[in-house]
PDB file of C-alpha atoms in Angstrom:
ATOM      1  CA  MET A   1      26.357  -2.790  50.060  1.00  0.00           C
ATOM      2  CA  VAL A   2      28.249  -0.149  48.156  1.00  0.00           C
ATOM      3  CA  GLU A   3      26.368   1.156  45.097  1.00  0.00           C
ATOM      4  CA  ASN A   4      28.218   1.523  41.801  1.00  0.00           C
ATOM      5  CA  SER A   5      28.227   5.211  40.888  1.00  0.00           C
ATOM      6  CA  PRO A   6      30.476   7.336  38.706  1.00  0.00           C
ATOM      7  CA  LEU A   7      30.952   9.962  41.451  1.00  0.00           C
ATOM      8  CA  PRO A   8      34.481  11.076  42.282  1.00  0.00           C
ATOM      9  CA  LEU A   9      35.689   9.265  45.412  1.00  0.00           C
ATOM     10  CA  PRO A  10      38.921   9.649  47.404  1.00  0.00           C
ATOM     11  CA  GLU A  11      40.110   6.171  46.331  1.00  0.00           C
ATOM     12  CA  ARG A  12      39.536   7.053  42.698  1.00  0.00           C
ATOM     13  CA  ALA A  13      41.496  10.278  43.082  1.00  0.00           C
ATOM     14  CA  ILE A  14      44.444   8.295  44.502  1.00  0.00           C
ATOM     15  CA  TYR A  15      44.279   5.729  41.666  1.00  0.00           C
ATOM     16  CA  ASP A  16      44.143   8.493  39.075  1.00  0.00           C
ATOM     17  CA  PHE A  17      47.098  10.365  40.561  1.00  0.00           C
ATOM     18  CA  VAL A  18      49.229   7.203  40.753  1.00  0.00           C
ATOM     19  CA  LEU A  19      48.331   6.438  37.131  1.00  0.00           C
ATOM     20  CA  PHE A  20      49.222   9.988  36.099  1.00  0.00           C
ATOM     21  CA  LEU A  21      52.593   9.930  37.839  1.00  0.00           C
ATOM     22  CA  SER A  22      53.511   6.497  36.487  1.00  0.00           C
ATOM     23  CA  SER A  23      52.520   7.425  32.922  1.00  0.00           C
ATOM     24  CA  GLN A  24      54.601  10.624  33.062  1.00  0.00           C
ATOM     25  CA  PHE A  25      57.562   8.656  34.475  1.00  0.00           C
ATOM     26  CA  GLY A  26      57.170   5.904  31.869  1.00  0.00           C
ATOM     27  CA  PHE A  27      57.093   8.510  29.079  1.00  0.00           C
ATOM     28  CA  LYS A  28      60.315  10.148  30.343  1.00  0.00           C
ATOM     29  CA  LEU A  29      61.973   6.725  30.582  1.00  0.00           C
ATOM     30  CA  TYR A  30      60.916   6.046  26.977  1.00  0.00           C
ATOM     31  CA  LEU A  31      62.433   9.382  25.928  1.00  0.00           C
ATOM     32  CA  VAL A  32      65.838   8.347  27.345  1.00  0.00           C
ATOM     33  CA  ARG A  33      66.465   5.960  24.423  1.00  0.00           C
ATOM     34  CA  PRO A  34      66.283   8.449  21.489  1.00  0.00           C
ATOM     35  CA  PHE A  35      67.834  11.482  23.183  1.00  0.00           C
ATOM     36  CA  ILE A  36      70.778  10.170  25.258  1.00  0.00           C
ATOM     37  CA  PRO A  37      73.820   9.453  22.986  1.00  0.00           C
ATOM     38  CA  GLU A  38      74.901   5.839  22.522  1.00  0.00           C
ATOM     39  CA  SER A  39      78.298   6.486  24.116  1.00  0.00           C
ATOM     40  CA  TRP A  40      76.758   7.551  27.460  1.00  0.00           C
ATOM     41  CA  LEU A  41      74.473   4.495  27.521  1.00  0.00           C
ATOM     42  CA  ASN A  42      77.412   2.211  26.620  1.00  0.00           C
ATOM     43  CA  SER A  43      79.509   3.677  29.442  1.00  0.00           C
ATOM     44  CA  LEU A  44      76.644   2.824  31.833  1.00  0.00           C
ATOM     45  CA  GLY A  45      76.746  -0.779  30.584  1.00  0.00           C
ATOM     46  CA  LEU A  46      73.424  -0.725  28.595  1.00  0.00           C
ATOM     47  CA  THR A  47      74.639  -2.035  25.228  1.00  0.00           C
ATOM     48  CA  TYR A  48      72.128  -4.585  23.835  1.00  0.00           C
ATOM     49  CA  TRP A  49      69.191  -2.430  22.675  1.00  0.00           C
ATOM     50  CA  PRO A  50      67.203  -2.113  19.417  1.00  0.00           C
ATOM     51  CA  GLN A  51      68.103   0.577  16.892  1.00  0.00           C
ATOM     52  CA  LYS A  52      67.078   4.186  17.592  1.00  0.00           C
ATOM     53  CA  TYR A  53      64.887   4.029  14.462  1.00  0.00           C
ATOM     54  CA  TRP A  54      62.343   1.880  16.322  1.00  0.00           C
ATOM     55  CA  THR A  55      61.650   4.482  19.018  1.00  0.00           C
ATOM     56  CA  VAL A  56      59.927   6.552  16.317  1.00  0.00           C
ATOM     57  CA  ALA A  57      58.696   3.739  14.076  1.00  0.00           C
ATOM     58  CA  LEU A  58      56.874   1.608  16.643  1.00  0.00           C
ATOM     59  CA  PRO A  59      54.371   4.271  17.852  1.00  0.00           C
ATOM     60  CA  VAL A  60      53.612   5.248  14.246  1.00  0.00           C
ATOM     61  CA  TYR A  61      52.041   1.833  13.517  1.00  0.00           C
ATOM     62  CA  PRO A  62      49.131   2.087  15.998  1.00  0.00           C
ATOM     63  CA  LEU A  63      48.556   5.769  15.132  1.00  0.00           C
ATOM     64  CA  ILE A  64      48.206   5.028  11.423  1.00  0.00           C
ATOM     65  CA  THR A  65      45.954   2.080  12.275  1.00  0.00           C
ATOM     66  CA  ILE A  66      43.646   4.416  14.211  1.00  0.00           C
ATOM     67  CA  VAL A  67      43.515   6.958  11.369  1.00  0.00           C
ATOM     68  CA  ILE A  68      42.808   4.297   8.733  1.00  0.00           C
ATOM     69  CA  SER A  69      40.175   2.649  10.907  1.00  0.00           C
ATOM     70  CA  CYS A  70      38.308   5.998  11.124  1.00  0.00           C
ATOM     71  CA  VAL A  71      38.214   6.201   7.330  1.00  0.00           C
ATOM     72  CA  LEU A  72      37.368   2.497   7.025  1.00  0.00           C
ATOM     73  CA  LEU A  73      34.503   2.733   9.528  1.00  0.00           C
ATOM     74  CA  PHE A  74      33.007   5.675   7.636  1.00  0.00           C
ATOM     75  CA  GLY A  75      33.315   3.720   4.384  1.00  0.00           C
ATOM     76  CA  ILE A  76      31.734   0.564   5.804  1.00  0.00           C
ATOM     77  CA  ASN A  77      28.831   2.558   7.239  1.00  0.00           C
ATOM     78  CA  THR A  78      28.241   4.352   3.934  1.00  0.00           C
ATOM     79  CA  MET A  79      28.321   1.103   2.000  1.00  0.00           C
ATOM     80  CA  SER A  80      25.885  -0.669   4.296  1.00  0.00           C
ATOM     81  CA  THR A  81      23.333   2.179   4.221  1.00  0.00           C
ATOM     82  CA  SER A  82      20.461   0.981   2.093  1.00  0.00           C
ATOM     83  CA  SER A  83      19.653   3.076  -0.979  1.00  0.00           C
ATOM     84  CA  ARG A  84      16.371   4.914  -1.528  1.00  0.00           C
ATOM     85  CA  ASN A  85      14.833   2.216  -3.735  1.00  0.00           C
ATOM     86  CA  SER A  86      15.670  -0.625  -1.355  1.00  0.00           C
ATOM     87  CA  ILE A  87      12.952  -2.665   0.343  1.00  0.00           C
ATOM     88  CA  HIS A  88      14.947  -2.438   3.600  1.00  0.00           C
ATOM     89  CA  THR A  89      13.884   1.196   4.119  1.00  0.00           C
ATOM     90  CA  VAL A  90      10.317  -0.009   4.591  1.00  0.00           C
ATOM     91  CA  THR A  91      10.418  -3.463   6.109  1.00  0.00           C
ATOM     92  CA  ASP A  92      12.714  -6.241   7.288  1.00  0.00           C
ATOM     93  CA  ASN A  93      12.606  -9.869   8.474  1.00  0.00           C
ATOM     94  CA  CYS A  94      11.195  -8.993  11.904  1.00  0.00           C
ATOM     95  CA  ALA A  95       8.236  -7.179  10.351  1.00  0.00           C
ATOM     96  CA  LYS A  96       7.408 -10.132   8.126  1.00  0.00           C
ATOM     97  CA  ASN A  97       7.206 -12.452  11.116  1.00  0.00           C
ATOM     98  CA  GLN A  98       4.434 -10.371  12.665  1.00  0.00           C
ATOM     99  CA  LEU A  99       1.922 -11.717  10.162  1.00  0.00           C
ATOM    100  CA  GLN A 100       2.197 -15.258  11.481  1.00  0.00           C
ATOM    101  CA  LYS A 101       2.206 -14.350  15.178  1.00  0.00           C
ATOM    102  CA  LYS A 102      -1.012 -15.149  17.054  1.00  0.00           C
ATOM    103  CA  TYR A 103      -2.125 -12.452  19.496  1.00  0.00           C
ATOM    104  CA  GLN A 104      -3.156 -13.720  22.920  1.00  0.00           C
ATOM    105  CA  GLU A 105      -4.532 -10.385  24.124  1.00  0.00           C
ATOM    106  CA  ALA A 106      -7.334  -8.403  22.566  1.00  0.00           C
ATOM    107  CA  THR A 107      -5.379  -5.144  22.242  1.00  0.00           C
ATOM    108  CA  PRO A 108      -1.812  -5.108  20.903  1.00  0.00           C
ATOM    109  CA  ALA A 109       0.984  -4.369  23.371  1.00  0.00           C
ATOM    110  CA  LEU A 110       2.473  -1.573  21.236  1.00  0.00           C
ATOM    111  CA  LYS A 111       1.613   2.063  21.663  1.00  0.00           C
ATOM    112  CA  ILE A 112       0.888   3.924  18.430  1.00  0.00           C
ATOM    113  CA  THR A 113       1.455   7.666  18.444  1.00  0.00           C
ATOM    114  CA  LEU A 114      -0.009   9.861  15.718  1.00  0.00           C
ATOM    115  CA  PHE A 115       1.442  13.245  14.786  1.00  0.00           C
ATOM    116  CA  VAL A 116      -1.234  15.244  13.005  1.00  0.00           C
ATOM    117  CA  LYS A 117      -0.059  18.399  11.263  1.00  0.00           C
TER     118      LYS A 117
ATOM    119  CA  MET B   1       3.183   3.431 -22.912  1.00  0.00           C
ATOM    120  CA  ARG B   2       2.782   7.180 -23.305  1.00  0.00           C
ATOM    121  CA  CYS B   3      -0.514   8.729 -22.177  1.00  0.00           C
ATOM    122  CA  GLY B   4      -1.733  11.602 -24.352  1.00  0.00           C
ATOM    123  CA  ARG B   5      -3.177  14.860 -23.143  1.00  0.00           C
ATOM    124  CA  PRO B   6      -6.980  15.294 -23.462  1.00  0.00           C
ATOM    125  CA  SER B   7      -7.823  17.647 -26.351  1.00  0.00           C
ATOM    126  CA  GLY B   8     -10.886  19.932 -26.343  1.00  0.00           C
ATOM    127  CA  GLY B   9     -13.764  19.626 -23.872  1.00  0.00           C
ATOM    128  CA  LYS B  10     -13.400  21.002 -20.365  1.00  0.00           C
ATOM    129  CA  PRO B  11     -10.483  23.324 -19.611  1.00  0.00           C
ATOM    130  CA  VAL B  12      -7.649  21.776 -17.574  1.00  0.00           C
ATOM    131  CA  MET B  13      -7.278  23.227 -14.044  1.00  0.00           C
ATOM    132  CA  GLU B  14      -3.691  24.326 -13.603  1.00  0.00           C
ATOM    133  CA  ASP B  15      -1.964  25.437 -10.451  1.00  0.00           C
ATOM    134  CA  GLU B  16       1.632  26.553 -10.006  1.00  0.00           C
ATOM    135  CA  GLN B  17       3.458  26.846  -6.680  1.00  0.00           C
ATOM    136  CA  SER B  18       7.021  27.536  -5.685  1.00  0.00           C
ATOM    137  CA  PHE B  19       8.833  25.224  -3.270  1.00  0.00           C
ATOM    138  CA  SER B  20      12.444  24.518  -2.358  1.00  0.00           C
ATOM    139  CA  ASP B  21      14.489  21.344  -2.585  1.00  0.00           C
ATOM    140  CA  ILE B  22      16.673  19.854   0.138  1.00  0.00           C
ATOM    141  CA  SER B  23      19.677  22.027  -0.728  1.00  0.00           C
ATOM    142  CA  GLY B  24      17.715  25.279  -0.928  1.00  0.00           C
ATOM    143  CA  GLY B  25      17.263  25.569  -4.700  1.00  0.00           C
ATOM    144  CA  ARG B  26      13.948  26.778  -6.089  1.00  0.00           C
ATOM    145  CA  LEU B  27      11.492  24.217  -7.446  1.00  0.00           C
ATOM    146  CA  ALA B  28       8.265  24.947  -9.313  1.00  0.00           C
ATOM    147  CA  LEU B  29       5.404  22.465  -8.848  1.00  0.00           C
ATOM    148  CA  GLN B  30       2.739  22.556 -11.545  1.00  0.00           C
ATOM    149  CA  ARG B  31      -0.446  20.660 -10.791  1.00  0.00           C
ATOM    150  CA  ARG B  32      -2.906  19.837 -13.560  1.00  0.00           C
ATOM    151  CA  TYR B  33      -6.289  18.362 -12.725  1.00  0.00           C
ATOM    152  CA  TYR B  34      -7.504  16.827 -15.967  1.00  0.00           C
ATOM    153  CA  SER B  35     -10.440  15.081 -14.319  1.00  0.00           C
ATOM    154  CA  PRO B  36     -11.365  13.764 -10.847  1.00  0.00           C
ATOM    155  CA  SER B  37      -9.507  10.563 -11.694  1.00  0.00           C
ATOM    156  CA  CYS B  38      -6.525  11.933 -13.632  1.00  0.00           C
ATOM    157  CA  ARG B  39      -3.919  14.306 -12.237  1.00  0.00           C
ATOM    158  CA  GLU B  40      -0.441  15.386 -13.244  1.00  0.00           C
ATOM    159  CA  PHE B  41       2.354  16.862 -11.113  1.00  0.00           C
ATOM    160  CA  CYS B  42       5.291  18.522 -12.819  1.00  0.00           C
ATOM    161  CA  LEU B  43       8.386  19.530 -10.850  1.00  0.00           C
ATOM    162  CA  SER B  44      10.890  21.821 -12.552  1.00  0.00           C
ATOM    163  CA  CYS B  45      14.422  21.671 -11.178  1.00  0.00           C
ATOM    164  CA  PRO B  46      16.705  24.726 -11.037  1.00  0.00           C
ATOM    165  CA  ARG B  47      18.661  25.276 -14.253  1.00  0.00           C
ATOM    166  CA  LEU B  48      22.402  24.703 -14.594  1.00  0.00           C
ATOM    167  CA  SER B  49      23.912  27.842 -13.040  1.00  0.00           C
ATOM    168  CA  LEU B  50      26.611  29.840 -14.848  1.00  0.00           C
ATOM    169  CA  ARG B  51      28.566  30.080 -11.600  1.00  0.00           C
ATOM    170  CA  SER B  52      29.004  26.309 -11.184  1.00  0.00           C
ATOM    171  CA  LEU B  53      29.781  25.892 -14.892  1.00  0.00           C
ATOM    172  CA  THR B  54      32.559  28.515 -14.798  1.00  0.00           C
ATOM    173  CA  ALA B  55      33.903  27.089 -11.532  1.00  0.00           C
ATOM    174  CA  VAL B  56      34.207  23.561 -12.968  1.00  0.00           C
ATOM    175  CA  THR B  57      35.698  24.814 -16.252  1.00  0.00           C
ATOM    176  CA  CYS B  58      38.252  26.966 -14.413  1.00  0.00           C
ATOM    177  CA  THR B  59      39.357  24.129 -12.129  1.00  0.00           C
ATOM    178  CA  VAL B  60      39.735  21.681 -15.020  1.00  0.00           C
ATOM    179  CA  TRP B  61      41.712  24.180 -17.114  1.00  0.00           C
ATOM    180  CA  LEU B  62      43.895  25.266 -14.177  1.00  0.00           C
ATOM    181  CA  ALA B  63      44.688  21.613 -13.399  1.00  0.00           C
ATOM    182  CA  ALA B  64      45.519  21.038 -17.078  1.00  0.00           C
ATOM    183  CA  TYR B  65      47.755  24.116 -17.101  1.00  0.00           C
ATOM    184  CA  GLY B  66      49.477  22.854 -13.966  1.00  0.00           C
ATOM    185  CA  LEU B  67      50.122  19.496 -15.653  1.00  0.00           C
ATOM    186  CA  PHE B  68      51.322  21.299 -18.783  1.00  0.00           C
ATOM    187  CA  SER B  69      53.823  23.352 -16.816  1.00  0.00           C
ATOM    188  CA  LEU B  70      55.165  20.085 -15.351  1.00  0.00           C
ATOM    189  CA  CYS B  71      55.250  18.040 -18.560  1.00  0.00           C
ATOM    190  CA  GLU B  72      55.742  20.735 -21.281  1.00  0.00           C
ATOM    191  CA  ASN B  73      53.372  18.768 -23.544  1.00  0.00           C
ATOM    192  CA  SER B  74      50.815  20.954 -25.302  1.00  0.00           C
ATOM    193  CA  MET B  75      48.480  17.996 -25.995  1.00  0.00           C
ATOM    194  CA  ILE B  76      47.329  18.278 -22.390  1.00  0.00           C
ATOM    195  CA  LEU B  77      45.743  21.682 -23.030  1.00  0.00           C
ATOM    196  CA  SER B  78      43.793  20.542 -26.107  1.00  0.00           C
ATOM    197  CA  ALA B  79      42.800  17.356 -24.263  1.00  0.00           C
ATOM    198  CA  ALA B  80      41.476  19.499 -21.400  1.00  0.00           C
ATOM    199  CA  ILE B  81      39.319  21.517 -23.830  1.00  0.00           C
ATOM    200  CA  PHE B  82      37.894  18.327 -25.359  1.00  0.00           C
ATOM    201  CA  ILE B  83      37.266  16.822 -21.940  1.00  0.00           C
ATOM    202  CA  THR B  84      35.415  19.951 -20.812  1.00  0.00           C
ATOM    203  CA  LEU B  85      33.198  20.019 -23.902  1.00  0.00           C
ATOM    204  CA  LEU B  86      32.444  16.301 -23.903  1.00  0.00           C
ATOM    205  CA  GLY B  87      31.910  16.335 -20.151  1.00  0.00           C
ATOM    206  CA  LEU B  88      29.421  19.182 -20.442  1.00  0.00           C
ATOM    207  CA  LEU B  89      27.508  17.450 -23.247  1.00  0.00           C
ATOM    208  CA  GLY B  90      27.476  14.154 -21.364  1.00  0.00           C
ATOM    209  CA  TYR B  91      26.316  15.870 -18.180  1.00  0.00           C
ATOM    210  CA  LEU B  92      23.454  17.636 -19.969  1.00  0.00           C
ATOM    211  CA  HIS B  93      22.375  14.462 -21.736  1.00  0.00           C
ATOM    212  CA  PHE B  94      22.747  11.844 -19.001  1.00  0.00           C
ATOM    213  CA  VAL B  95      22.767  13.568 -15.617  1.00  0.00           C
ATOM    214  CA  LYS B  96      21.020  16.961 -15.543  1.00  0.00           C
ATOM    215  CA  ILE B  97      17.270  16.522 -15.196  1.00  0.00           C
ATOM    216  CA  ASP B  98      15.174  19.584 -16.004  1.00  0.00           C
ATOM    217  CA  GLN B  99      11.684  18.381 -15.204  1.00  0.00           C
ATOM    218  CA  GLU B 100      10.079  15.435 -13.485  1.00  0.00           C
ATOM    219  CA  THR B 101       6.439  14.569 -14.050  1.00  0.00           C
ATOM    220  CA  LEU B 102       4.104  12.213 -12.252  1.00  0.00           C
ATOM    221  CA  LEU B 103       0.845  11.359 -14.026  1.00  0.00           C
ATOM    222  CA  ILE B 104      -1.801   9.359 -12.164  1.00  0.00           C
ATOM    223  CA  ILE B 105      -4.739   7.894 -14.011  1.00  0.00           C
ATOM    224  CA  ASP B 106      -7.194   6.079 -11.762  1.00  0.00           C
ATOM    225  CA  SER B 107      -8.035   3.148 -13.976  1.00  0.00           C
ATOM    226  CA  LEU B 108      -4.721   2.776 -15.799  1.00  0.00           C
ATOM    227  CA  GLY B 109      -1.697   3.411 -13.640  1.00  0.00           C
ATOM    228  CA  ILE B 110       1.090   5.802 -12.766  1.00  0.00           C
ATOM    229  CA  GLN B 111       3.573   7.244 -15.250  1.00  0.00           C
ATOM    230  CA  MET B 112       6.828   8.958 -14.288  1.00  0.00           C
ATOM    231  CA  THR B 113       8.690  11.036 -16.885  1.00  0.00           C
ATOM    232  CA  SER B 114      12.128  12.606 -16.502  1.00  0.00           C
ATOM    233  CA  SER B 115      13.190  15.095 -19.149  1.00  0.00           C
ATOM    234  CA  TYR B 116      16.891  15.874 -19.340  1.00  0.00           C
ATOM    235  CA  ALA B 117      18.491  19.206 -20.222  1.00  0.00           C
ATOM    236  CA  SER B 118      19.456  17.960 -23.709  1.00  0.00           C
ATOM    237  CA  GLY B 119      15.814  17.148 -24.487  1.00  0.00           C
ATOM    238  CA  LYS B 120      15.961  13.413 -23.801  1.00  0.00           C
ATOM    239  CA  GLU B 121      12.960  11.962 -21.980  1.00  0.00           C
ATOM    240  CA  SER B 122      12.803   8.716 -20.083  1.00  0.00           C
ATOM    241  CA  THR B 123       9.465   7.253 -18.997  1.00  0.00           C
ATOM    242  CA  THR B 124       8.413   4.573 -16.522  1.00  0.00           C
ATOM    243  CA  PHE B 125       4.904   3.220 -16.309  1.00  0.00           C
ATOM    244  CA  ILE B 126       3.438   1.181 -13.462  1.00  0.00           C
ATOM    245  CA  GLU B 127      -0.022  -0.312 -13.933  1.00  0.00           C
ATOM    246  CA  MET B 128      -2.590   0.304 -11.206  1.00  0.00           C
ATOM    247  CA  GLY B 129      -2.969  -3.398 -10.396  1.00  0.00           C
ATOM    248  CA  LYS B 130       0.622  -3.472  -9.144  1.00  0.00           C
ATOM    249  CA  VAL B 131       0.399  -0.327  -7.000  1.00  0.00           C
ATOM    250  CA  LYS B 132      -0.158  -1.014  -3.305  1.00  0.00           C
ATOM    251  CA  ASP B 133       0.200   2.515  -1.917  1.00  0.00           C
ATOM    252  CA  ILE B 134       2.020   5.851  -2.251  1.00  0.00           C
ATOM    253  CA  VAL B 135       3.839   6.877   0.903  1.00  0.00           C
ATOM    254  CA  ILE B 136       6.305   9.466   2.121  1.00  0.00           C
ATOM    255  CA  ASN B 137       9.353   7.541   3.299  1.00  0.00           C
ATOM    256  CA  GLU B 138      12.360   8.721   5.274  1.00  0.00           C
ATOM    257  CA  ALA B 139      15.840   7.465   4.400  1.00  0.00           C
ATOM    258  CA  ILE B 140      19.509   8.240   4.836  1.00  0.00           C
ATOM    259  CA  TYR B 141      20.904   9.793   1.659  1.00  0.00           C
ATOM    260  CA  MET B 142      24.489  11.078   1.435  1.00  0.00           C
ATOM    261  CA  GLN B 143      24.957  11.917   5.141  1.00  0.00           C
ATOM    262  CA  LYS B 144      21.481  13.504   5.323  1.00  0.00           C
ATOM    263  CA  VAL B 145      18.093  12.166   6.288  1.00  0.00           C
ATOM    264  CA  ILE B 146      15.538  13.123   3.632  1.00  0.00           C
ATOM    265  CA  TYR B 147      11.840  12.623   3.004  1.00  0.00           C
ATOM    266  CA  TYR B 148      10.889  11.283  -0.391  1.00  0.00           C
ATOM    267  CA  LEU B 149       7.729  10.067  -2.043  1.00  0.00           C
ATOM    268  CA  CYS B 150       7.695   6.448  -3.125  1.00  0.00           C
ATOM    269  CA  ILE B 151       5.319   3.970  -4.709  1.00  0.00           C
ATOM    270  CA  LEU B 152       4.974   0.591  -2.983  1.00  0.00           C
ATOM    271  CA  LEU B 153       4.303  -2.317  -5.313  1.00  0.00           C
ATOM    272  CA  LYS B 154       2.261  -5.369  -4.399  1.00  0.00           C
ATOM    273  CA  ASP B 155       3.870  -8.744  -3.839  1.00  0.00           C
ATOM    274  CA  PRO B 156       2.207 -11.397  -6.044  1.00  0.00           C
ATOM    275  CA  VAL B 157       3.165 -14.147  -3.559  1.00  0.00           C
ATOM    276  CA  GLU B 158       2.152 -12.504  -0.271  1.00  0.00           C
ATOM    277  CA  PRO B 159      -1.108 -10.529  -0.127  1.00  0.00           C
ATOM    278  CA  HIS B 160       0.115  -8.034   2.504  1.00  0.00           C
ATOM    279  CA  GLY B 161       3.722  -7.907   1.406  1.00  0.00           C
ATOM    280  CA  ILE B 162       5.684  -5.312  -0.528  1.00  0.00           C
ATOM    281  CA  SER B 163       7.747  -6.455  -3.471  1.00  0.00           C
ATOM    282  CA  GLN B 164       9.432  -3.202  -4.508  1.00  0.00           C
ATOM    283  CA  VAL B 165       9.887   0.429  -3.522  1.00  0.00           C
ATOM    284  CA  VAL B 166       9.940   2.921  -6.416  1.00  0.00           C
ATOM    285  CA  PRO B 167      11.067   6.420  -5.383  1.00  0.00           C
ATOM    286  CA  VAL B 168       9.536   9.364  -7.243  1.00  0.00           C
ATOM    287  CA  PHE B 169      11.147  12.785  -7.917  1.00  0.00           C
ATOM    288  CA  GLN B 170      14.577  11.297  -7.275  1.00  0.00           C
ATOM    289  CA  SER B 171      16.651  14.120  -8.716  1.00  0.00           C
ATOM    290  CA  ALA B 172      14.373  17.032  -7.843  1.00  0.00           C
ATOM    291  CA  LYS B 173      14.347  16.046  -4.151  1.00  0.00           C
ATOM    292  CA  PRO B 174      11.599  18.368  -2.900  1.00  0.00           C
ATOM    293  CA  ARG B 175      11.083  19.141   0.757  1.00  0.00           C
ATOM    294  CA  LEU B 176       8.294  17.838   2.976  1.00  0.00           C
ATOM    295  CA  ASP B 177       5.787  20.637   2.229  1.00  0.00           C
ATOM    296  CA  CYS B 178       5.821  19.893  -1.493  1.00  0.00           C
ATOM    297  CA  LEU B 179       5.681  16.145  -0.841  1.00  0.00           C
ATOM    298  CA  ILE B 180       2.622  16.548   1.405  1.00  0.00           C
ATOM    299  CA  GLU B 181       0.725  18.362  -1.391  1.00  0.00           C
ATOM    300  CA  VAL B 182       1.498  15.662  -3.933  1.00  0.00           C
ATOM    301  CA  TYR B 183       0.783  12.919  -1.373  1.00  0.00           C
ATOM    302  CA  ARG B 184      -2.670  14.270  -0.506  1.00  0.00           C
ATOM    303  CA  SER B 185      -3.655  14.518  -4.171  1.00  0.00           C
ATOM    304  CA  CYS B 186      -2.418  11.006  -4.921  1.00  0.00           C
ATOM    305  CA  GLN B 187      -4.203   9.544  -1.896  1.00  0.00           C
ATOM    306  CA  GLU B 188      -7.513  11.031  -3.094  1.00  0.00           C
ATOM    307  CA  ILE B 189      -7.154   9.191  -6.384  1.00  0.00           C
ATOM    308  CA  LEU B 190      -5.986   5.960  -4.741  1.00  0.00           C
ATOM    309  CA  ALA B 191      -8.946   6.062  -2.336  1.00  0.00           C
ATOM    310  CA  GLN B 192     -11.289   6.382  -5.321  1.00  0.00           C
ATOM    311  CA  GLN B 193      -9.514   3.500  -7.021  1.00  0.00           C
ATOM    312  CA  LYS B 194      -9.772   1.253  -3.948  1.00  0.00           C
ATOM    313  CA  ALA B 195     -13.459   2.088  -3.556  1.00  0.00           C
ATOM    314  CA  THR B 196     -14.182   1.171  -7.180  1.00  0.00           C
ATOM    315  CA  SER B 197     -12.086  -1.998  -7.068  1.00  0.00           C
ATOM    316  CA  THR B 198     -13.799  -3.366  -3.916  1.00  0.00           C
ATOM    317  CA  ASN B 199     -17.303  -2.532  -5.212  1.00  0.00           C
ATOM    318  CA  PRO B 200     -17.365  -3.801  -8.806  1.00  0.00           C
TER     319      PRO B 200
END
């Protein structure tokens, strides 16, 4: 039985290196489209491709989505923080249910720690 | 309902201490013990500083001058002057709180007074029958976690429930050491009140 651990293993090093090489190669292949002139690509026979505009435009969409989602997440968190005069800073639905619960044992199962200054 | 100060009779015990608020400004806490069952706590906030006033005025006027150099319309400059004056008056009358007072009377209730820089005073009174407890609560406020004193009100429907949380000293925002002093004094009075209410 092999344990799951995050230690570096030889297999993982091989996977990582293959992934690194393929990502570098894929990036250089992607860079062919904007930098090589149309005439050279046409002479090779590669004619039916999208406009060069899209090689810059398509990656911009996910990048802007990431930036806006950072701002949006911060905004959603700030809006859902309860204000100082809200009852939710003191109690919530789970605390209210404790009143009806019947205790089977004599001492409660929670540990109460007191910090005395 | 405004509670008056006792006149004549025993002298009022006064005590003044200096504390700091959550952003480092200096607060002065004045404690007055009128009687064993009546105490008053008065927190004075730091005054409006000349530095911040000049900074805001300069930014508004520089922005107006920038707009004027773009539009060549001199109404912008006079509008900026009016906006600055009206903004300052509005800020002093509606936003800037000079002093916050908490008055506890054992048999009557708790009164909170905020006096603004323009002289306006706003008062809230909570009768003692509604007060469940005074606690120091911890909450997230503007990307900070702060301690603040709050009054818990009883729930008429549920005997052990809390209907409302009323924070006290909301604009002075003192630190924990000041809150502990006020909390201990208030708990002495509330303990007296509970003892007298259970033994009629």
